[in-house]
Amino acid sequence: MKMDFDNRPIGVFDSGIGGLTVLNRLAPSLKNEQFIYIADTLNLPYGEKNKDELTTIIKKIFDYFKELNVKAVVMACNTSSAQVYDELKELYEFQIYPIIQITSKCITQNTGLKRLAVFATNATINSHAYSKAIKSFAPAMEVYEHSCPEWVPMVEKTLKDYDENDLILKYLKPALDFKPEAIILGCTHYPYLLNQLSCFADRSLFIDPAIPFADYISEHIVKSSNVSGNLKFLATSDCENFKNKAKIFFNIKEKVELLTL
Ligand code: DGL
């Protein structure tokens, strides 16, 4: 039976501030929805964890969302979409939106792209989730994939003593040698580096998956009939630090609550 409305909340999560790039696009277009954002700061960075570790971690987040009776979970995290989506999608009844699979679908439809580069975390690149998903929609696509392990700690400000330009060019230069028509920023933390990246390559070259991903969700989700939505933020450690770091991108007015999973 098709439901016209569903007033239950929507869960969104990432290891830290990265997923806010998705929420930032999603919340304004779904003004009547209640969003619960989990920043799993205790387990950051996800990109350096193995599949078993990530499965255990993400299962706890999904179980918590289940307790909250969410209607959908937005995986605003490429690493978890790469490593655990296939396994977890069978275990939960709510709708799950994985960023890699949906982005790959959107950017291969009617765009005429033939050569793509992807930057992502170690765990995402090692899984080849992007190239597999892209080729499932566009088998002839040439895909260059590379991990940029320092970029998440650089955005989260946990990296010490580094030259930002060096760390950008280390990965950007070989990717540009591949002559891609577009470069996917396949970690939700990476769009925070767009200004720096644009110093060395045309900004229009970079795809921020948050845009097609959030737009797809806005179009497909069963909407709420509430008159006004709201946002709730939870972090698994260091709430104030998360709130402060988020400021560069997202002004969190609400109190960030500590979540113990
Ligand atoms: N922002 C996440 C992603 O899109 C995770 C980054 C990390 O914690 O390593 O992959």
PDB file of C-alpha atoms and ligand atoms in Angstrom:
ATOM      1  CA  MET A   1       0.000   0.000   0.000  1.00  0.00           C
ATOM      2  CA  LYS A   2       1.423   3.373  -0.972  1.00  0.00           C
ATOM      3  CA  MET A   3       1.663   5.821   1.954  1.00  0.00           C
ATOM      4  CA  ASP A   4       1.013   9.468   1.196  1.00  0.00           C
ATOM      5  CA  PHE A   5       2.782  10.802   4.273  1.00  0.00           C
ATOM      6  CA  ASP A   6       5.158   9.478   6.879  1.00  0.00           C
ATOM      7  CA  ASN A   7       5.838  11.698   9.885  1.00  0.00           C
ATOM      8  CA  ARG A   8       8.662   9.649  11.361  1.00  0.00           C
ATOM      9  CA  PRO A   9      12.144  11.222  11.552  1.00  0.00           C
ATOM     10  CA  ILE A  10      15.030  10.736   9.138  1.00  0.00           C
ATOM     11  CA  GLY A  11      18.392   9.533  10.479  1.00  0.00           C
ATOM     12  CA  VAL A  12      21.598  10.887   8.940  1.00  0.00           C
ATOM     13  CA  PHE A  13      25.099   9.875   9.998  1.00  0.00           C
ATOM     14  CA  ASP A  14      28.801  10.178   9.334  1.00  0.00           C
ATOM     15  CA  SER A  15      32.006   9.849  11.338  1.00  0.00           C
ATOM     16  CA  GLY A  16      32.139  13.618  11.871  1.00  0.00           C
ATOM     17  CA  ILE A  17      31.402  16.860  10.084  1.00  0.00           C
ATOM     18  CA  GLY A  18      31.517  15.369   6.559  1.00  0.00           C
ATOM     19  CA  GLY A  19      27.868  14.311   6.465  1.00  0.00           C
ATOM     20  CA  LEU A  20      26.814  17.889   7.128  1.00  0.00           C
ATOM     21  CA  THR A  21      27.542  18.557   3.443  1.00  0.00           C
ATOM     22  CA  VAL A  22      24.572  16.291   2.744  1.00  0.00           C
ATOM     23  CA  LEU A  23      22.352  17.649   5.520  1.00  0.00           C
ATOM     24  CA  ASN A  24      23.129  21.174   4.365  1.00  0.00           C
ATOM     25  CA  ARG A  25      21.560  20.399   1.009  1.00  0.00           C
ATOM     26  CA  LEU A  26      18.823  18.101   2.296  1.00  0.00           C
ATOM     27  CA  ALA A  27      17.314  20.068   5.171  1.00  0.00           C
ATOM     28  CA  PRO A  28      16.357  23.209   3.175  1.00  0.00           C
ATOM     29  CA  SER A  29      14.547  21.169   0.539  1.00  0.00           C
ATOM     30  CA  LEU A  30      12.736  19.010   3.135  1.00  0.00           C
ATOM     31  CA  LYS A  31      11.641  21.728   5.528  1.00  0.00           C
ATOM     32  CA  ASN A  32       8.883  19.686   7.155  1.00  0.00           C
ATOM     33  CA  GLU A  33      11.105  16.775   8.129  1.00  0.00           C
ATOM     34  CA  GLN A  34      12.692  15.968  11.466  1.00  0.00           C
ATOM     35  CA  PHE A  35      16.364  15.086  11.037  1.00  0.00           C
ATOM     36  CA  ILE A  36      18.534  13.315  13.591  1.00  0.00           C
ATOM     37  CA  TYR A  37      22.222  13.675  12.739  1.00  0.00           C
ATOM     38  CA  ILE A  38      24.766  11.372  14.372  1.00  0.00           C
ATOM     39  CA  ALA A  39      28.442  12.331  14.224  1.00  0.00           C
ATOM     40  CA  ASP A  40      30.310   9.210  15.277  1.00  0.00           C
ATOM     41  CA  THR A  41      33.346  11.207  16.357  1.00  0.00           C
ATOM     42  CA  LEU A  42      34.472   8.472  18.744  1.00  0.00           C
ATOM     43  CA  ASN A  43      35.220   6.189  15.794  1.00  0.00           C
ATOM     44  CA  LEU A  44      36.608   8.748  13.347  1.00  0.00           C
ATOM     45  CA  PRO A  45      38.245   8.139  10.879  1.00  0.00           C
ATOM     46  CA  TYR A  46      36.098   5.399   9.358  1.00  0.00           C
ATOM     47  CA  GLY A  47      38.392   5.295   6.323  1.00  0.00           C
ATOM     48  CA  GLU A  48      41.145   3.536   8.291  1.00  0.00           C
ATOM     49  CA  LYS A  49      38.874   0.806   9.700  1.00  0.00           C
ATOM     50  CA  ASN A  50      38.361  -2.659   8.251  1.00  0.00           C
ATOM     51  CA  LYS A  51      35.039  -4.119   7.150  1.00  0.00           C
ATOM     52  CA  ASP A  52      34.395  -6.071  10.379  1.00  0.00           C
ATOM     53  CA  GLU A  53      35.112  -3.057  12.550  1.00  0.00           C
ATOM     54  CA  LEU A  54      32.866  -0.856  10.424  1.00  0.00           C
ATOM     55  CA  THR A  55      30.055  -3.411  10.412  1.00  0.00           C
ATOM     56  CA  THR A  56      30.047  -3.535  14.222  1.00  0.00           C
ATOM     57  CA  ILE A  57      30.138   0.271  14.478  1.00  0.00           C
ATOM     58  CA  ILE A  58      27.457   1.016  11.883  1.00  0.00           C
ATOM     59  CA  LYS A  59      25.152  -1.740  13.174  1.00  0.00           C
ATOM     60  CA  LYS A  60      25.036   0.078  16.519  1.00  0.00           C
ATOM     61  CA  ILE A  61      24.066   3.302  14.760  1.00  0.00           C
ATOM     62  CA  PHE A  62      21.379   1.528  12.747  1.00  0.00           C
ATOM     63  CA  ASP A  63      20.040  -0.213  15.884  1.00  0.00           C
ATOM     64  CA  TYR A  64      19.791   3.167  17.568  1.00  0.00           C
ATOM     65  CA  PHE A  65      17.949   4.623  14.570  1.00  0.00           C
ATOM     66  CA  LYS A  66      15.625   1.614  14.710  1.00  0.00           C
ATOM     67  CA  GLU A  67      14.855   2.390  18.370  1.00  0.00           C
ATOM     68  CA  LEU A  68      14.000   5.933  17.310  1.00  0.00           C
ATOM     69  CA  ASN A  69      11.604   4.538  14.722  1.00  0.00           C
ATOM     70  CA  VAL A  70      13.072   6.462  11.795  1.00  0.00           C
ATOM     71  CA  LYS A  71      11.506   6.121   8.373  1.00  0.00           C
ATOM     72  CA  ALA A  72      14.849   6.323   6.579  1.00  0.00           C
ATOM     73  CA  VAL A  73      18.587   6.409   7.158  1.00  0.00           C
ATOM     74  CA  VAL A  74      20.774   8.610   4.978  1.00  0.00           C
ATOM     75  CA  MET A  75      24.295   7.166   4.756  1.00  0.00           C
ATOM     76  CA  ALA A  76      26.029  10.526   4.427  1.00  0.00           C
ATOM     77  CA  CYS A  77      29.283   8.614   4.530  1.00  0.00           C
ATOM     78  CA  ASN A  78      30.916   7.021   1.497  1.00  0.00           C
ATOM     79  CA  THR A  79      33.072   4.647   3.533  1.00  0.00           C
ATOM     80  CA  SER A  80      30.107   2.959   5.207  1.00  0.00           C
ATOM     81  CA  SER A  81      28.177   2.877   1.914  1.00  0.00           C
ATOM     82  CA  ALA A  82      31.187   1.101   0.376  1.00  0.00           C
ATOM     83  CA  GLN A  83      31.852  -1.348   3.165  1.00  0.00           C
ATOM     84  CA  VAL A  84      28.596  -2.246   4.906  1.00  0.00           C
ATOM     85  CA  TYR A  85      25.559  -1.152   2.878  1.00  0.00           C
ATOM     86  CA  ASP A  86      25.153  -4.469   1.035  1.00  0.00           C
ATOM     87  CA  GLU A  87      25.132  -6.432   4.286  1.00  0.00           C
ATOM     88  CA  LEU A  88      23.028  -4.091   6.405  1.00  0.00           C
ATOM     89  CA  LYS A  89      20.330  -3.335   3.840  1.00  0.00           C
ATOM     90  CA  GLU A  90      18.905  -6.815   4.398  1.00  0.00           C
ATOM     91  CA  LEU A  91      18.670  -6.402   8.171  1.00  0.00           C
ATOM     92  CA  TYR A  92      16.537  -3.286   8.619  1.00  0.00           C
ATOM     93  CA  GLU A  93      13.059  -2.337   7.543  1.00  0.00           C
ATOM     94  CA  PHE A  94      13.560   1.388   7.150  1.00  0.00           C
ATOM     95  CA  GLN A  95      14.599   2.846   3.813  1.00  0.00           C
ATOM     96  CA  ILE A  96      18.392   3.181   3.486  1.00  0.00           C
ATOM     97  CA  TYR A  97      19.985   5.721   1.137  1.00  0.00           C
ATOM     98  CA  PRO A  98      23.671   4.928   0.382  1.00  0.00           C
ATOM     99  CA  ILE A  99      25.647   7.838  -1.058  1.00  0.00           C
ATOM    100  CA  ILE A 100      27.936   5.948  -3.463  1.00  0.00           C
ATOM    101  CA  GLN A 101      25.296   3.858  -5.163  1.00  0.00           C
ATOM    102  CA  ILE A 102      22.856   6.778  -5.595  1.00  0.00           C
ATOM    103  CA  THR A 103      25.517   9.271  -6.704  1.00  0.00           C
ATOM    104  CA  SER A 104      26.886   6.805  -9.257  1.00  0.00           C
ATOM    105  CA  LYS A 105      23.410   6.304 -10.674  1.00  0.00           C
ATOM    106  CA  CYS A 106      22.724  10.048 -10.896  1.00  0.00           C
ATOM    107  CA  ILE A 107      26.001  11.090 -12.489  1.00  0.00           C
ATOM    108  CA  THR A 108      25.969   8.415 -15.167  1.00  0.00           C
ATOM    109  CA  GLN A 109      22.471   9.284 -16.355  1.00  0.00           C
ATOM    110  CA  ASN A 110      22.330  11.688 -19.312  1.00  0.00           C
ATOM    111  CA  THR A 111      25.634  13.356 -18.481  1.00  0.00           C
ATOM    112  CA  GLY A 112      27.661  11.878 -21.366  1.00  0.00           C
ATOM    113  CA  LEU A 113      30.715  11.538 -19.089  1.00  0.00           C
ATOM    114  CA  LYS A 114      33.332   8.985 -20.198  1.00  0.00           C
ATOM    115  CA  ARG A 115      36.347   9.547 -17.895  1.00  0.00           C
ATOM    116  CA  LEU A 116      35.928  10.012 -14.176  1.00  0.00           C
ATOM    117  CA  ALA A 117      38.370  10.337 -11.308  1.00  0.00           C
ATOM    118  CA  VAL A 118      37.366   9.493  -7.751  1.00  0.00           C
ATOM    119  CA  PHE A 119      39.043  10.587  -4.523  1.00  0.00           C
ATOM    120  CA  ALA A 120      37.951   8.787  -1.361  1.00  0.00           C
ATOM    121  CA  THR A 121      39.177   7.193   1.859  1.00  0.00           C
ATOM    122  CA  ASN A 122      41.378   4.099   1.930  1.00  0.00           C
ATOM    123  CA  ALA A 123      38.452   1.855   2.885  1.00  0.00           C
ATOM    124  CA  THR A 124      36.289   3.177   0.032  1.00  0.00           C
ATOM    125  CA  ILE A 125      39.026   2.944  -2.599  1.00  0.00           C
ATOM    126  CA  ASN A 126      40.115  -0.538  -1.481  1.00  0.00           C
ATOM    127  CA  SER A 127      36.537  -1.757  -1.926  1.00  0.00           C
ATOM    128  CA  HIS A 128      36.330  -0.299  -5.483  1.00  0.00           C
ATOM    129  CA  ALA A 129      32.727   0.532  -4.598  1.00  0.00           C
ATOM    130  CA  TYR A 130      32.716   3.623  -6.815  1.00  0.00           C
ATOM    131  CA  SER A 131      34.150   1.986  -9.932  1.00  0.00           C
ATOM    132  CA  LYS A 132      31.853  -1.021  -9.492  1.00  0.00           C
ATOM    133  CA  ALA A 133      28.758   1.142  -9.032  1.00  0.00           C
ATOM    134  CA  ILE A 134      29.660   3.498 -11.901  1.00  0.00           C
ATOM    135  CA  LYS A 135      30.388   0.630 -14.284  1.00  0.00           C
ATOM    136  CA  SER A 136      27.139  -1.102 -13.349  1.00  0.00           C
ATOM    137  CA  PHE A 137      25.357   1.923 -14.855  1.00  0.00           C
ATOM    138  CA  ALA A 138      27.947   2.875 -17.511  1.00  0.00           C
ATOM    139  CA  PRO A 139      30.134  -0.150 -18.380  1.00  0.00           C
ATOM    140  CA  ALA A 140      32.412   1.797 -20.766  1.00  0.00           C
ATOM    141  CA  MET A 141      33.316   4.498 -18.237  1.00  0.00           C
ATOM    142  CA  GLU A 142      37.065   4.870 -17.541  1.00  0.00           C
ATOM    143  CA  VAL A 143      37.551   5.356 -13.806  1.00  0.00           C
ATOM    144  CA  TYR A 144      40.679   6.508 -11.966  1.00  0.00           C
ATOM    145  CA  GLU A 145      40.455   5.936  -8.189  1.00  0.00           C
ATOM    146  CA  HIS A 146      42.799   7.170  -5.485  1.00  0.00           C
ATOM    147  CA  SER A 147      42.666   7.467  -1.720  1.00  0.00           C
ATOM    148  CA  CYS A 148      43.722  10.666   0.066  1.00  0.00           C
ATOM    149  CA  PRO A 149      44.189   9.461   3.660  1.00  0.00           C
ATOM    150  CA  GLU A 150      45.388  12.803   5.049  1.00  0.00           C
ATOM    151  CA  TRP A 151      42.375  14.779   3.840  1.00  0.00           C
ATOM    152  CA  VAL A 152      39.896  13.719   6.545  1.00  0.00           C
ATOM    153  CA  PRO A 153      42.321  14.506   9.415  1.00  0.00           C
ATOM    154  CA  MET A 154      43.141  17.757   7.604  1.00  0.00           C
ATOM    155  CA  VAL A 155      39.448  18.761   7.522  1.00  0.00           C
ATOM    156  CA  GLU A 156      38.839  17.533  11.085  1.00  0.00           C
ATOM    157  CA  LYS A 157      41.971  19.429  12.184  1.00  0.00           C
ATOM    158  CA  THR A 158      43.616  16.415  13.773  1.00  0.00           C
ATOM    159  CA  LEU A 159      46.596  16.427  11.386  1.00  0.00           C
ATOM    160  CA  LYS A 160      49.774  18.081  12.632  1.00  0.00           C
ATOM    161  CA  ASP A 161      52.590  19.821  10.737  1.00  0.00           C
ATOM    162  CA  TYR A 162      51.593  19.714   7.127  1.00  0.00           C
ATOM    163  CA  ASP A 163      51.616  21.870   4.039  1.00  0.00           C
ATOM    164  CA  GLU A 164      48.066  22.049   2.736  1.00  0.00           C
ATOM    165  CA  ASN A 165      49.050  22.706  -0.898  1.00  0.00           C
ATOM    166  CA  ASP A 166      51.490  19.785  -0.902  1.00  0.00           C
ATOM    167  CA  LEU A 167      48.819  17.457   0.422  1.00  0.00           C
ATOM    168  CA  ILE A 168      46.324  18.637  -2.178  1.00  0.00           C
ATOM    169  CA  LEU A 169      48.726  18.416  -5.126  1.00  0.00           C
ATOM    170  CA  LYS A 170      50.086  15.027  -4.077  1.00  0.00           C
ATOM    171  CA  TYR A 171      46.743  13.527  -5.139  1.00  0.00           C
ATOM    172  CA  LEU A 172      45.351  16.099  -7.537  1.00  0.00           C
ATOM    173  CA  LYS A 173      48.299  16.178  -9.925  1.00  0.00           C
ATOM    174  CA  PRO A 174      48.276  12.468 -10.899  1.00  0.00           C
ATOM    175  CA  ALA A 175      44.487  12.577 -11.135  1.00  0.00           C
ATOM    176  CA  LEU A 176      44.673  15.525 -13.550  1.00  0.00           C
ATOM    177  CA  ASP A 177      47.261  13.613 -15.627  1.00  0.00           C
ATOM    178  CA  PHE A 178      44.491  11.071 -16.247  1.00  0.00           C
ATOM    179  CA  LYS A 179      42.537  13.931 -17.911  1.00  0.00           C
ATOM    180  CA  PRO A 180      39.202  13.286 -16.222  1.00  0.00           C
ATOM    181  CA  GLU A 181      36.053  15.083 -17.342  1.00  0.00           C
ATOM    182  CA  ALA A 182      35.000  15.217 -13.694  1.00  0.00           C
ATOM    183  CA  ILE A 183      36.458  14.383 -10.287  1.00  0.00           C
ATOM    184  CA  ILE A 184      34.143  12.902  -7.672  1.00  0.00           C
ATOM    185  CA  LEU A 185      34.898  14.007  -4.119  1.00  0.00           C
ATOM    186  CA  GLY A 186      33.974  10.563  -2.810  1.00  0.00           C
ATOM    187  CA  CYS A 187      34.224  11.317   0.886  1.00  0.00           C
ATOM    188  CA  THR A 188      31.771  13.741   2.437  1.00  0.00           C
ATOM    189  CA  HIS A 189      34.640  15.528   4.188  1.00  0.00           C
ATOM    190  CA  TYR A 190      36.362  16.453   0.918  1.00  0.00           C
ATOM    191  CA  PRO A 191      33.979  19.204  -0.290  1.00  0.00           C
ATOM    192  CA  TYR A 192      35.304  21.244   2.656  1.00  0.00           C
ATOM    193  CA  LEU A 193      38.510  21.454   0.571  1.00  0.00           C
ATOM    194  CA  LEU A 194      36.797  22.777  -2.551  1.00  0.00           C
ATOM    195  CA  ASN A 195      38.270  26.275  -2.233  1.00  0.00           C
ATOM    196  CA  GLN A 196      41.789  24.884  -1.937  1.00  0.00           C
ATOM    197  CA  LEU A 197      41.238  22.360  -4.752  1.00  0.00           C
ATOM    198  CA  SER A 198      39.905  25.128  -6.990  1.00  0.00           C
ATOM    199  CA  CYS A 199      43.257  26.931  -6.751  1.00  0.00           C
ATOM    200  CA  PHE A 200      44.754  24.177  -8.905  1.00  0.00           C
ATOM    201  CA  ALA A 201      41.885  23.041 -11.143  1.00  0.00           C
ATOM    202  CA  ASP A 202      38.630  24.452 -12.416  1.00  0.00           C
ATOM    203  CA  ARG A 203      35.988  24.287  -9.704  1.00  0.00           C
ATOM    204  CA  SER A 204      33.433  22.947 -12.194  1.00  0.00           C
ATOM    205  CA  LEU A 205      35.570  19.807 -12.554  1.00  0.00           C
ATOM    206  CA  PHE A 206      34.673  18.650  -9.038  1.00  0.00           C
ATOM    207  CA  ILE A 207      31.483  16.777  -8.218  1.00  0.00           C
ATOM    208  CA  ASP A 208      30.228  17.090  -4.662  1.00  0.00           C
ATOM    209  CA  PRO A 209      28.087  13.930  -4.315  1.00  0.00           C
ATOM    210  CA  ALA A 210      26.017  15.651  -1.627  1.00  0.00           C
ATOM    211  CA  ILE A 211      24.201  17.523  -4.386  1.00  0.00           C
ATOM    212  CA  PRO A 212      22.868  14.703  -6.589  1.00  0.00           C
ATOM    213  CA  PHE A 213      22.475  12.491  -3.503  1.00  0.00           C
ATOM    214  CA  ALA A 214      20.407  14.959  -1.480  1.00  0.00           C
ATOM    215  CA  ASP A 215      18.344  15.920  -4.532  1.00  0.00           C
ATOM    216  CA  TYR A 216      17.576  12.266  -5.240  1.00  0.00           C
ATOM    217  CA  ILE A 217      16.435  11.718  -1.647  1.00  0.00           C
ATOM    218  CA  SER A 218      14.281  14.864  -1.664  1.00  0.00           C
ATOM    219  CA  GLU A 219      12.560  13.595  -4.763  1.00  0.00           C
ATOM    220  CA  HIS A 220      12.025   9.999  -3.624  1.00  0.00           C
ATOM    221  CA  ILE A 221      11.420   9.991   0.132  1.00  0.00           C
ATOM    222  CA  VAL A 222       7.902   9.622   1.536  1.00  0.00           C
ATOM    223  CA  LYS A 223       7.333  13.111   2.912  1.00  0.00           C
ATOM    224  CA  SER A 224       6.083  14.176   6.313  1.00  0.00           C
ATOM    225  CA  SER A 225       2.836  16.095   6.778  1.00  0.00           C
ATOM    226  CA  ASN A 226       4.250  18.009   9.778  1.00  0.00           C
ATOM    227  CA  VAL A 227       4.080  21.755   9.443  1.00  0.00           C
ATOM    228  CA  SER A 228       7.611  22.375  10.603  1.00  0.00           C
ATOM    229  CA  GLY A 229      10.657  20.218  10.782  1.00  0.00           C
ATOM    230  CA  ASN A 230      13.539  20.263  13.213  1.00  0.00           C
ATOM    231  CA  LEU A 231      17.121  19.188  13.544  1.00  0.00           C
ATOM    232  CA  LYS A 232      18.687  17.180  16.342  1.00  0.00           C
ATOM    233  CA  PHE A 233      22.429  16.591  16.615  1.00  0.00           C
ATOM    234  CA  LEU A 234      24.194  13.834  18.525  1.00  0.00           C
ATOM    235  CA  ALA A 235      27.898  13.055  18.747  1.00  0.00           C
ATOM    236  CA  THR A 236      29.555   9.978  20.224  1.00  0.00           C
ATOM    237  CA  SER A 237      32.339  12.059  21.836  1.00  0.00           C
ATOM    238  CA  ASP A 238      33.456  15.636  22.286  1.00  0.00           C
ATOM    239  CA  CYS A 239      30.162  17.364  21.400  1.00  0.00           C
ATOM    240  CA  GLU A 240      31.406  20.947  21.736  1.00  0.00           C
ATOM    241  CA  ASN A 241      34.401  20.271  19.528  1.00  0.00           C
ATOM    242  CA  PHE A 242      32.119  18.825  16.848  1.00  0.00           C
ATOM    243  CA  LYS A 243      29.817  21.836  17.089  1.00  0.00           C
ATOM    244  CA  ASN A 244      32.740  24.259  16.750  1.00  0.00           C
ATOM    245  CA  LYS A 245      34.273  22.480  13.784  1.00  0.00           C
ATOM    246  CA  ALA A 246      30.905  22.312  12.046  1.00  0.00           C
ATOM    247  CA  LYS A 247      30.744  26.116  12.092  1.00  0.00           C
ATOM    248  CA  ILE A 248      32.881  26.437   8.958  1.00  0.00           C
ATOM    249  CA  PHE A 249      30.061  24.848   7.041  1.00  0.00           C
ATOM    250  CA  PHE A 250      26.899  24.542   9.091  1.00  0.00           C
ATOM    251  CA  ASN A 251      25.681  26.748  11.877  1.00  0.00           C
ATOM    252  CA  ILE A 252      24.340  24.326  14.489  1.00  0.00           C
ATOM    253  CA  LYS A 253      22.064  26.316  16.770  1.00  0.00           C
ATOM    254  CA  GLU A 254      20.876  23.337  18.760  1.00  0.00           C
ATOM    255  CA  LYS A 255      22.739  21.705  21.655  1.00  0.00           C
ATOM    256  CA  VAL A 256      24.755  18.687  20.503  1.00  0.00           C
ATOM    257  CA  GLU A 257      23.931  15.771  22.787  1.00  0.00           C
ATOM    258  CA  LEU A 258      26.327  13.025  23.763  1.00  0.00           C
ATOM    259  CA  LEU A 259      25.332   9.610  22.450  1.00  0.00           C
ATOM    260  CA  THR A 260      26.696   6.428  23.985  1.00  0.00           C
ATOM    261  CA  LEU A 261      26.074   3.430  21.759  1.00  0.00           C
TER     262      LEU A 261
HETATM  263  N1  DGL B   1      33.080  11.245   5.573  1.00  0.00           N
HETATM  264  C1  DGL B   1      33.165   9.843   5.474  1.00  0.00           C
HETATM  265  C2  DGL B   1      33.120   9.343   4.063  1.00  0.00           C
HETATM  266  O1  DGL B   1      32.377   9.912   3.271  1.00  0.00           O
HETATM  267  C3  DGL B   1      34.113   9.136   6.419  1.00  0.00           C
HETATM  268  C4  DGL B   1      35.477   9.716   6.543  1.00  0.00           C
HETATM  269  C5  DGL B   1      36.297   9.017   7.608  1.00  0.00           C
HETATM  270  O2  DGL B   1      35.861   9.017   8.772  1.00  0.00           O
HETATM  271  O3  DGL B   1      37.358   8.462   7.274  1.00  0.00           O
HETATM  272  O4  DGL B   1      33.748   8.385   3.697  1.00  0.00           O
END
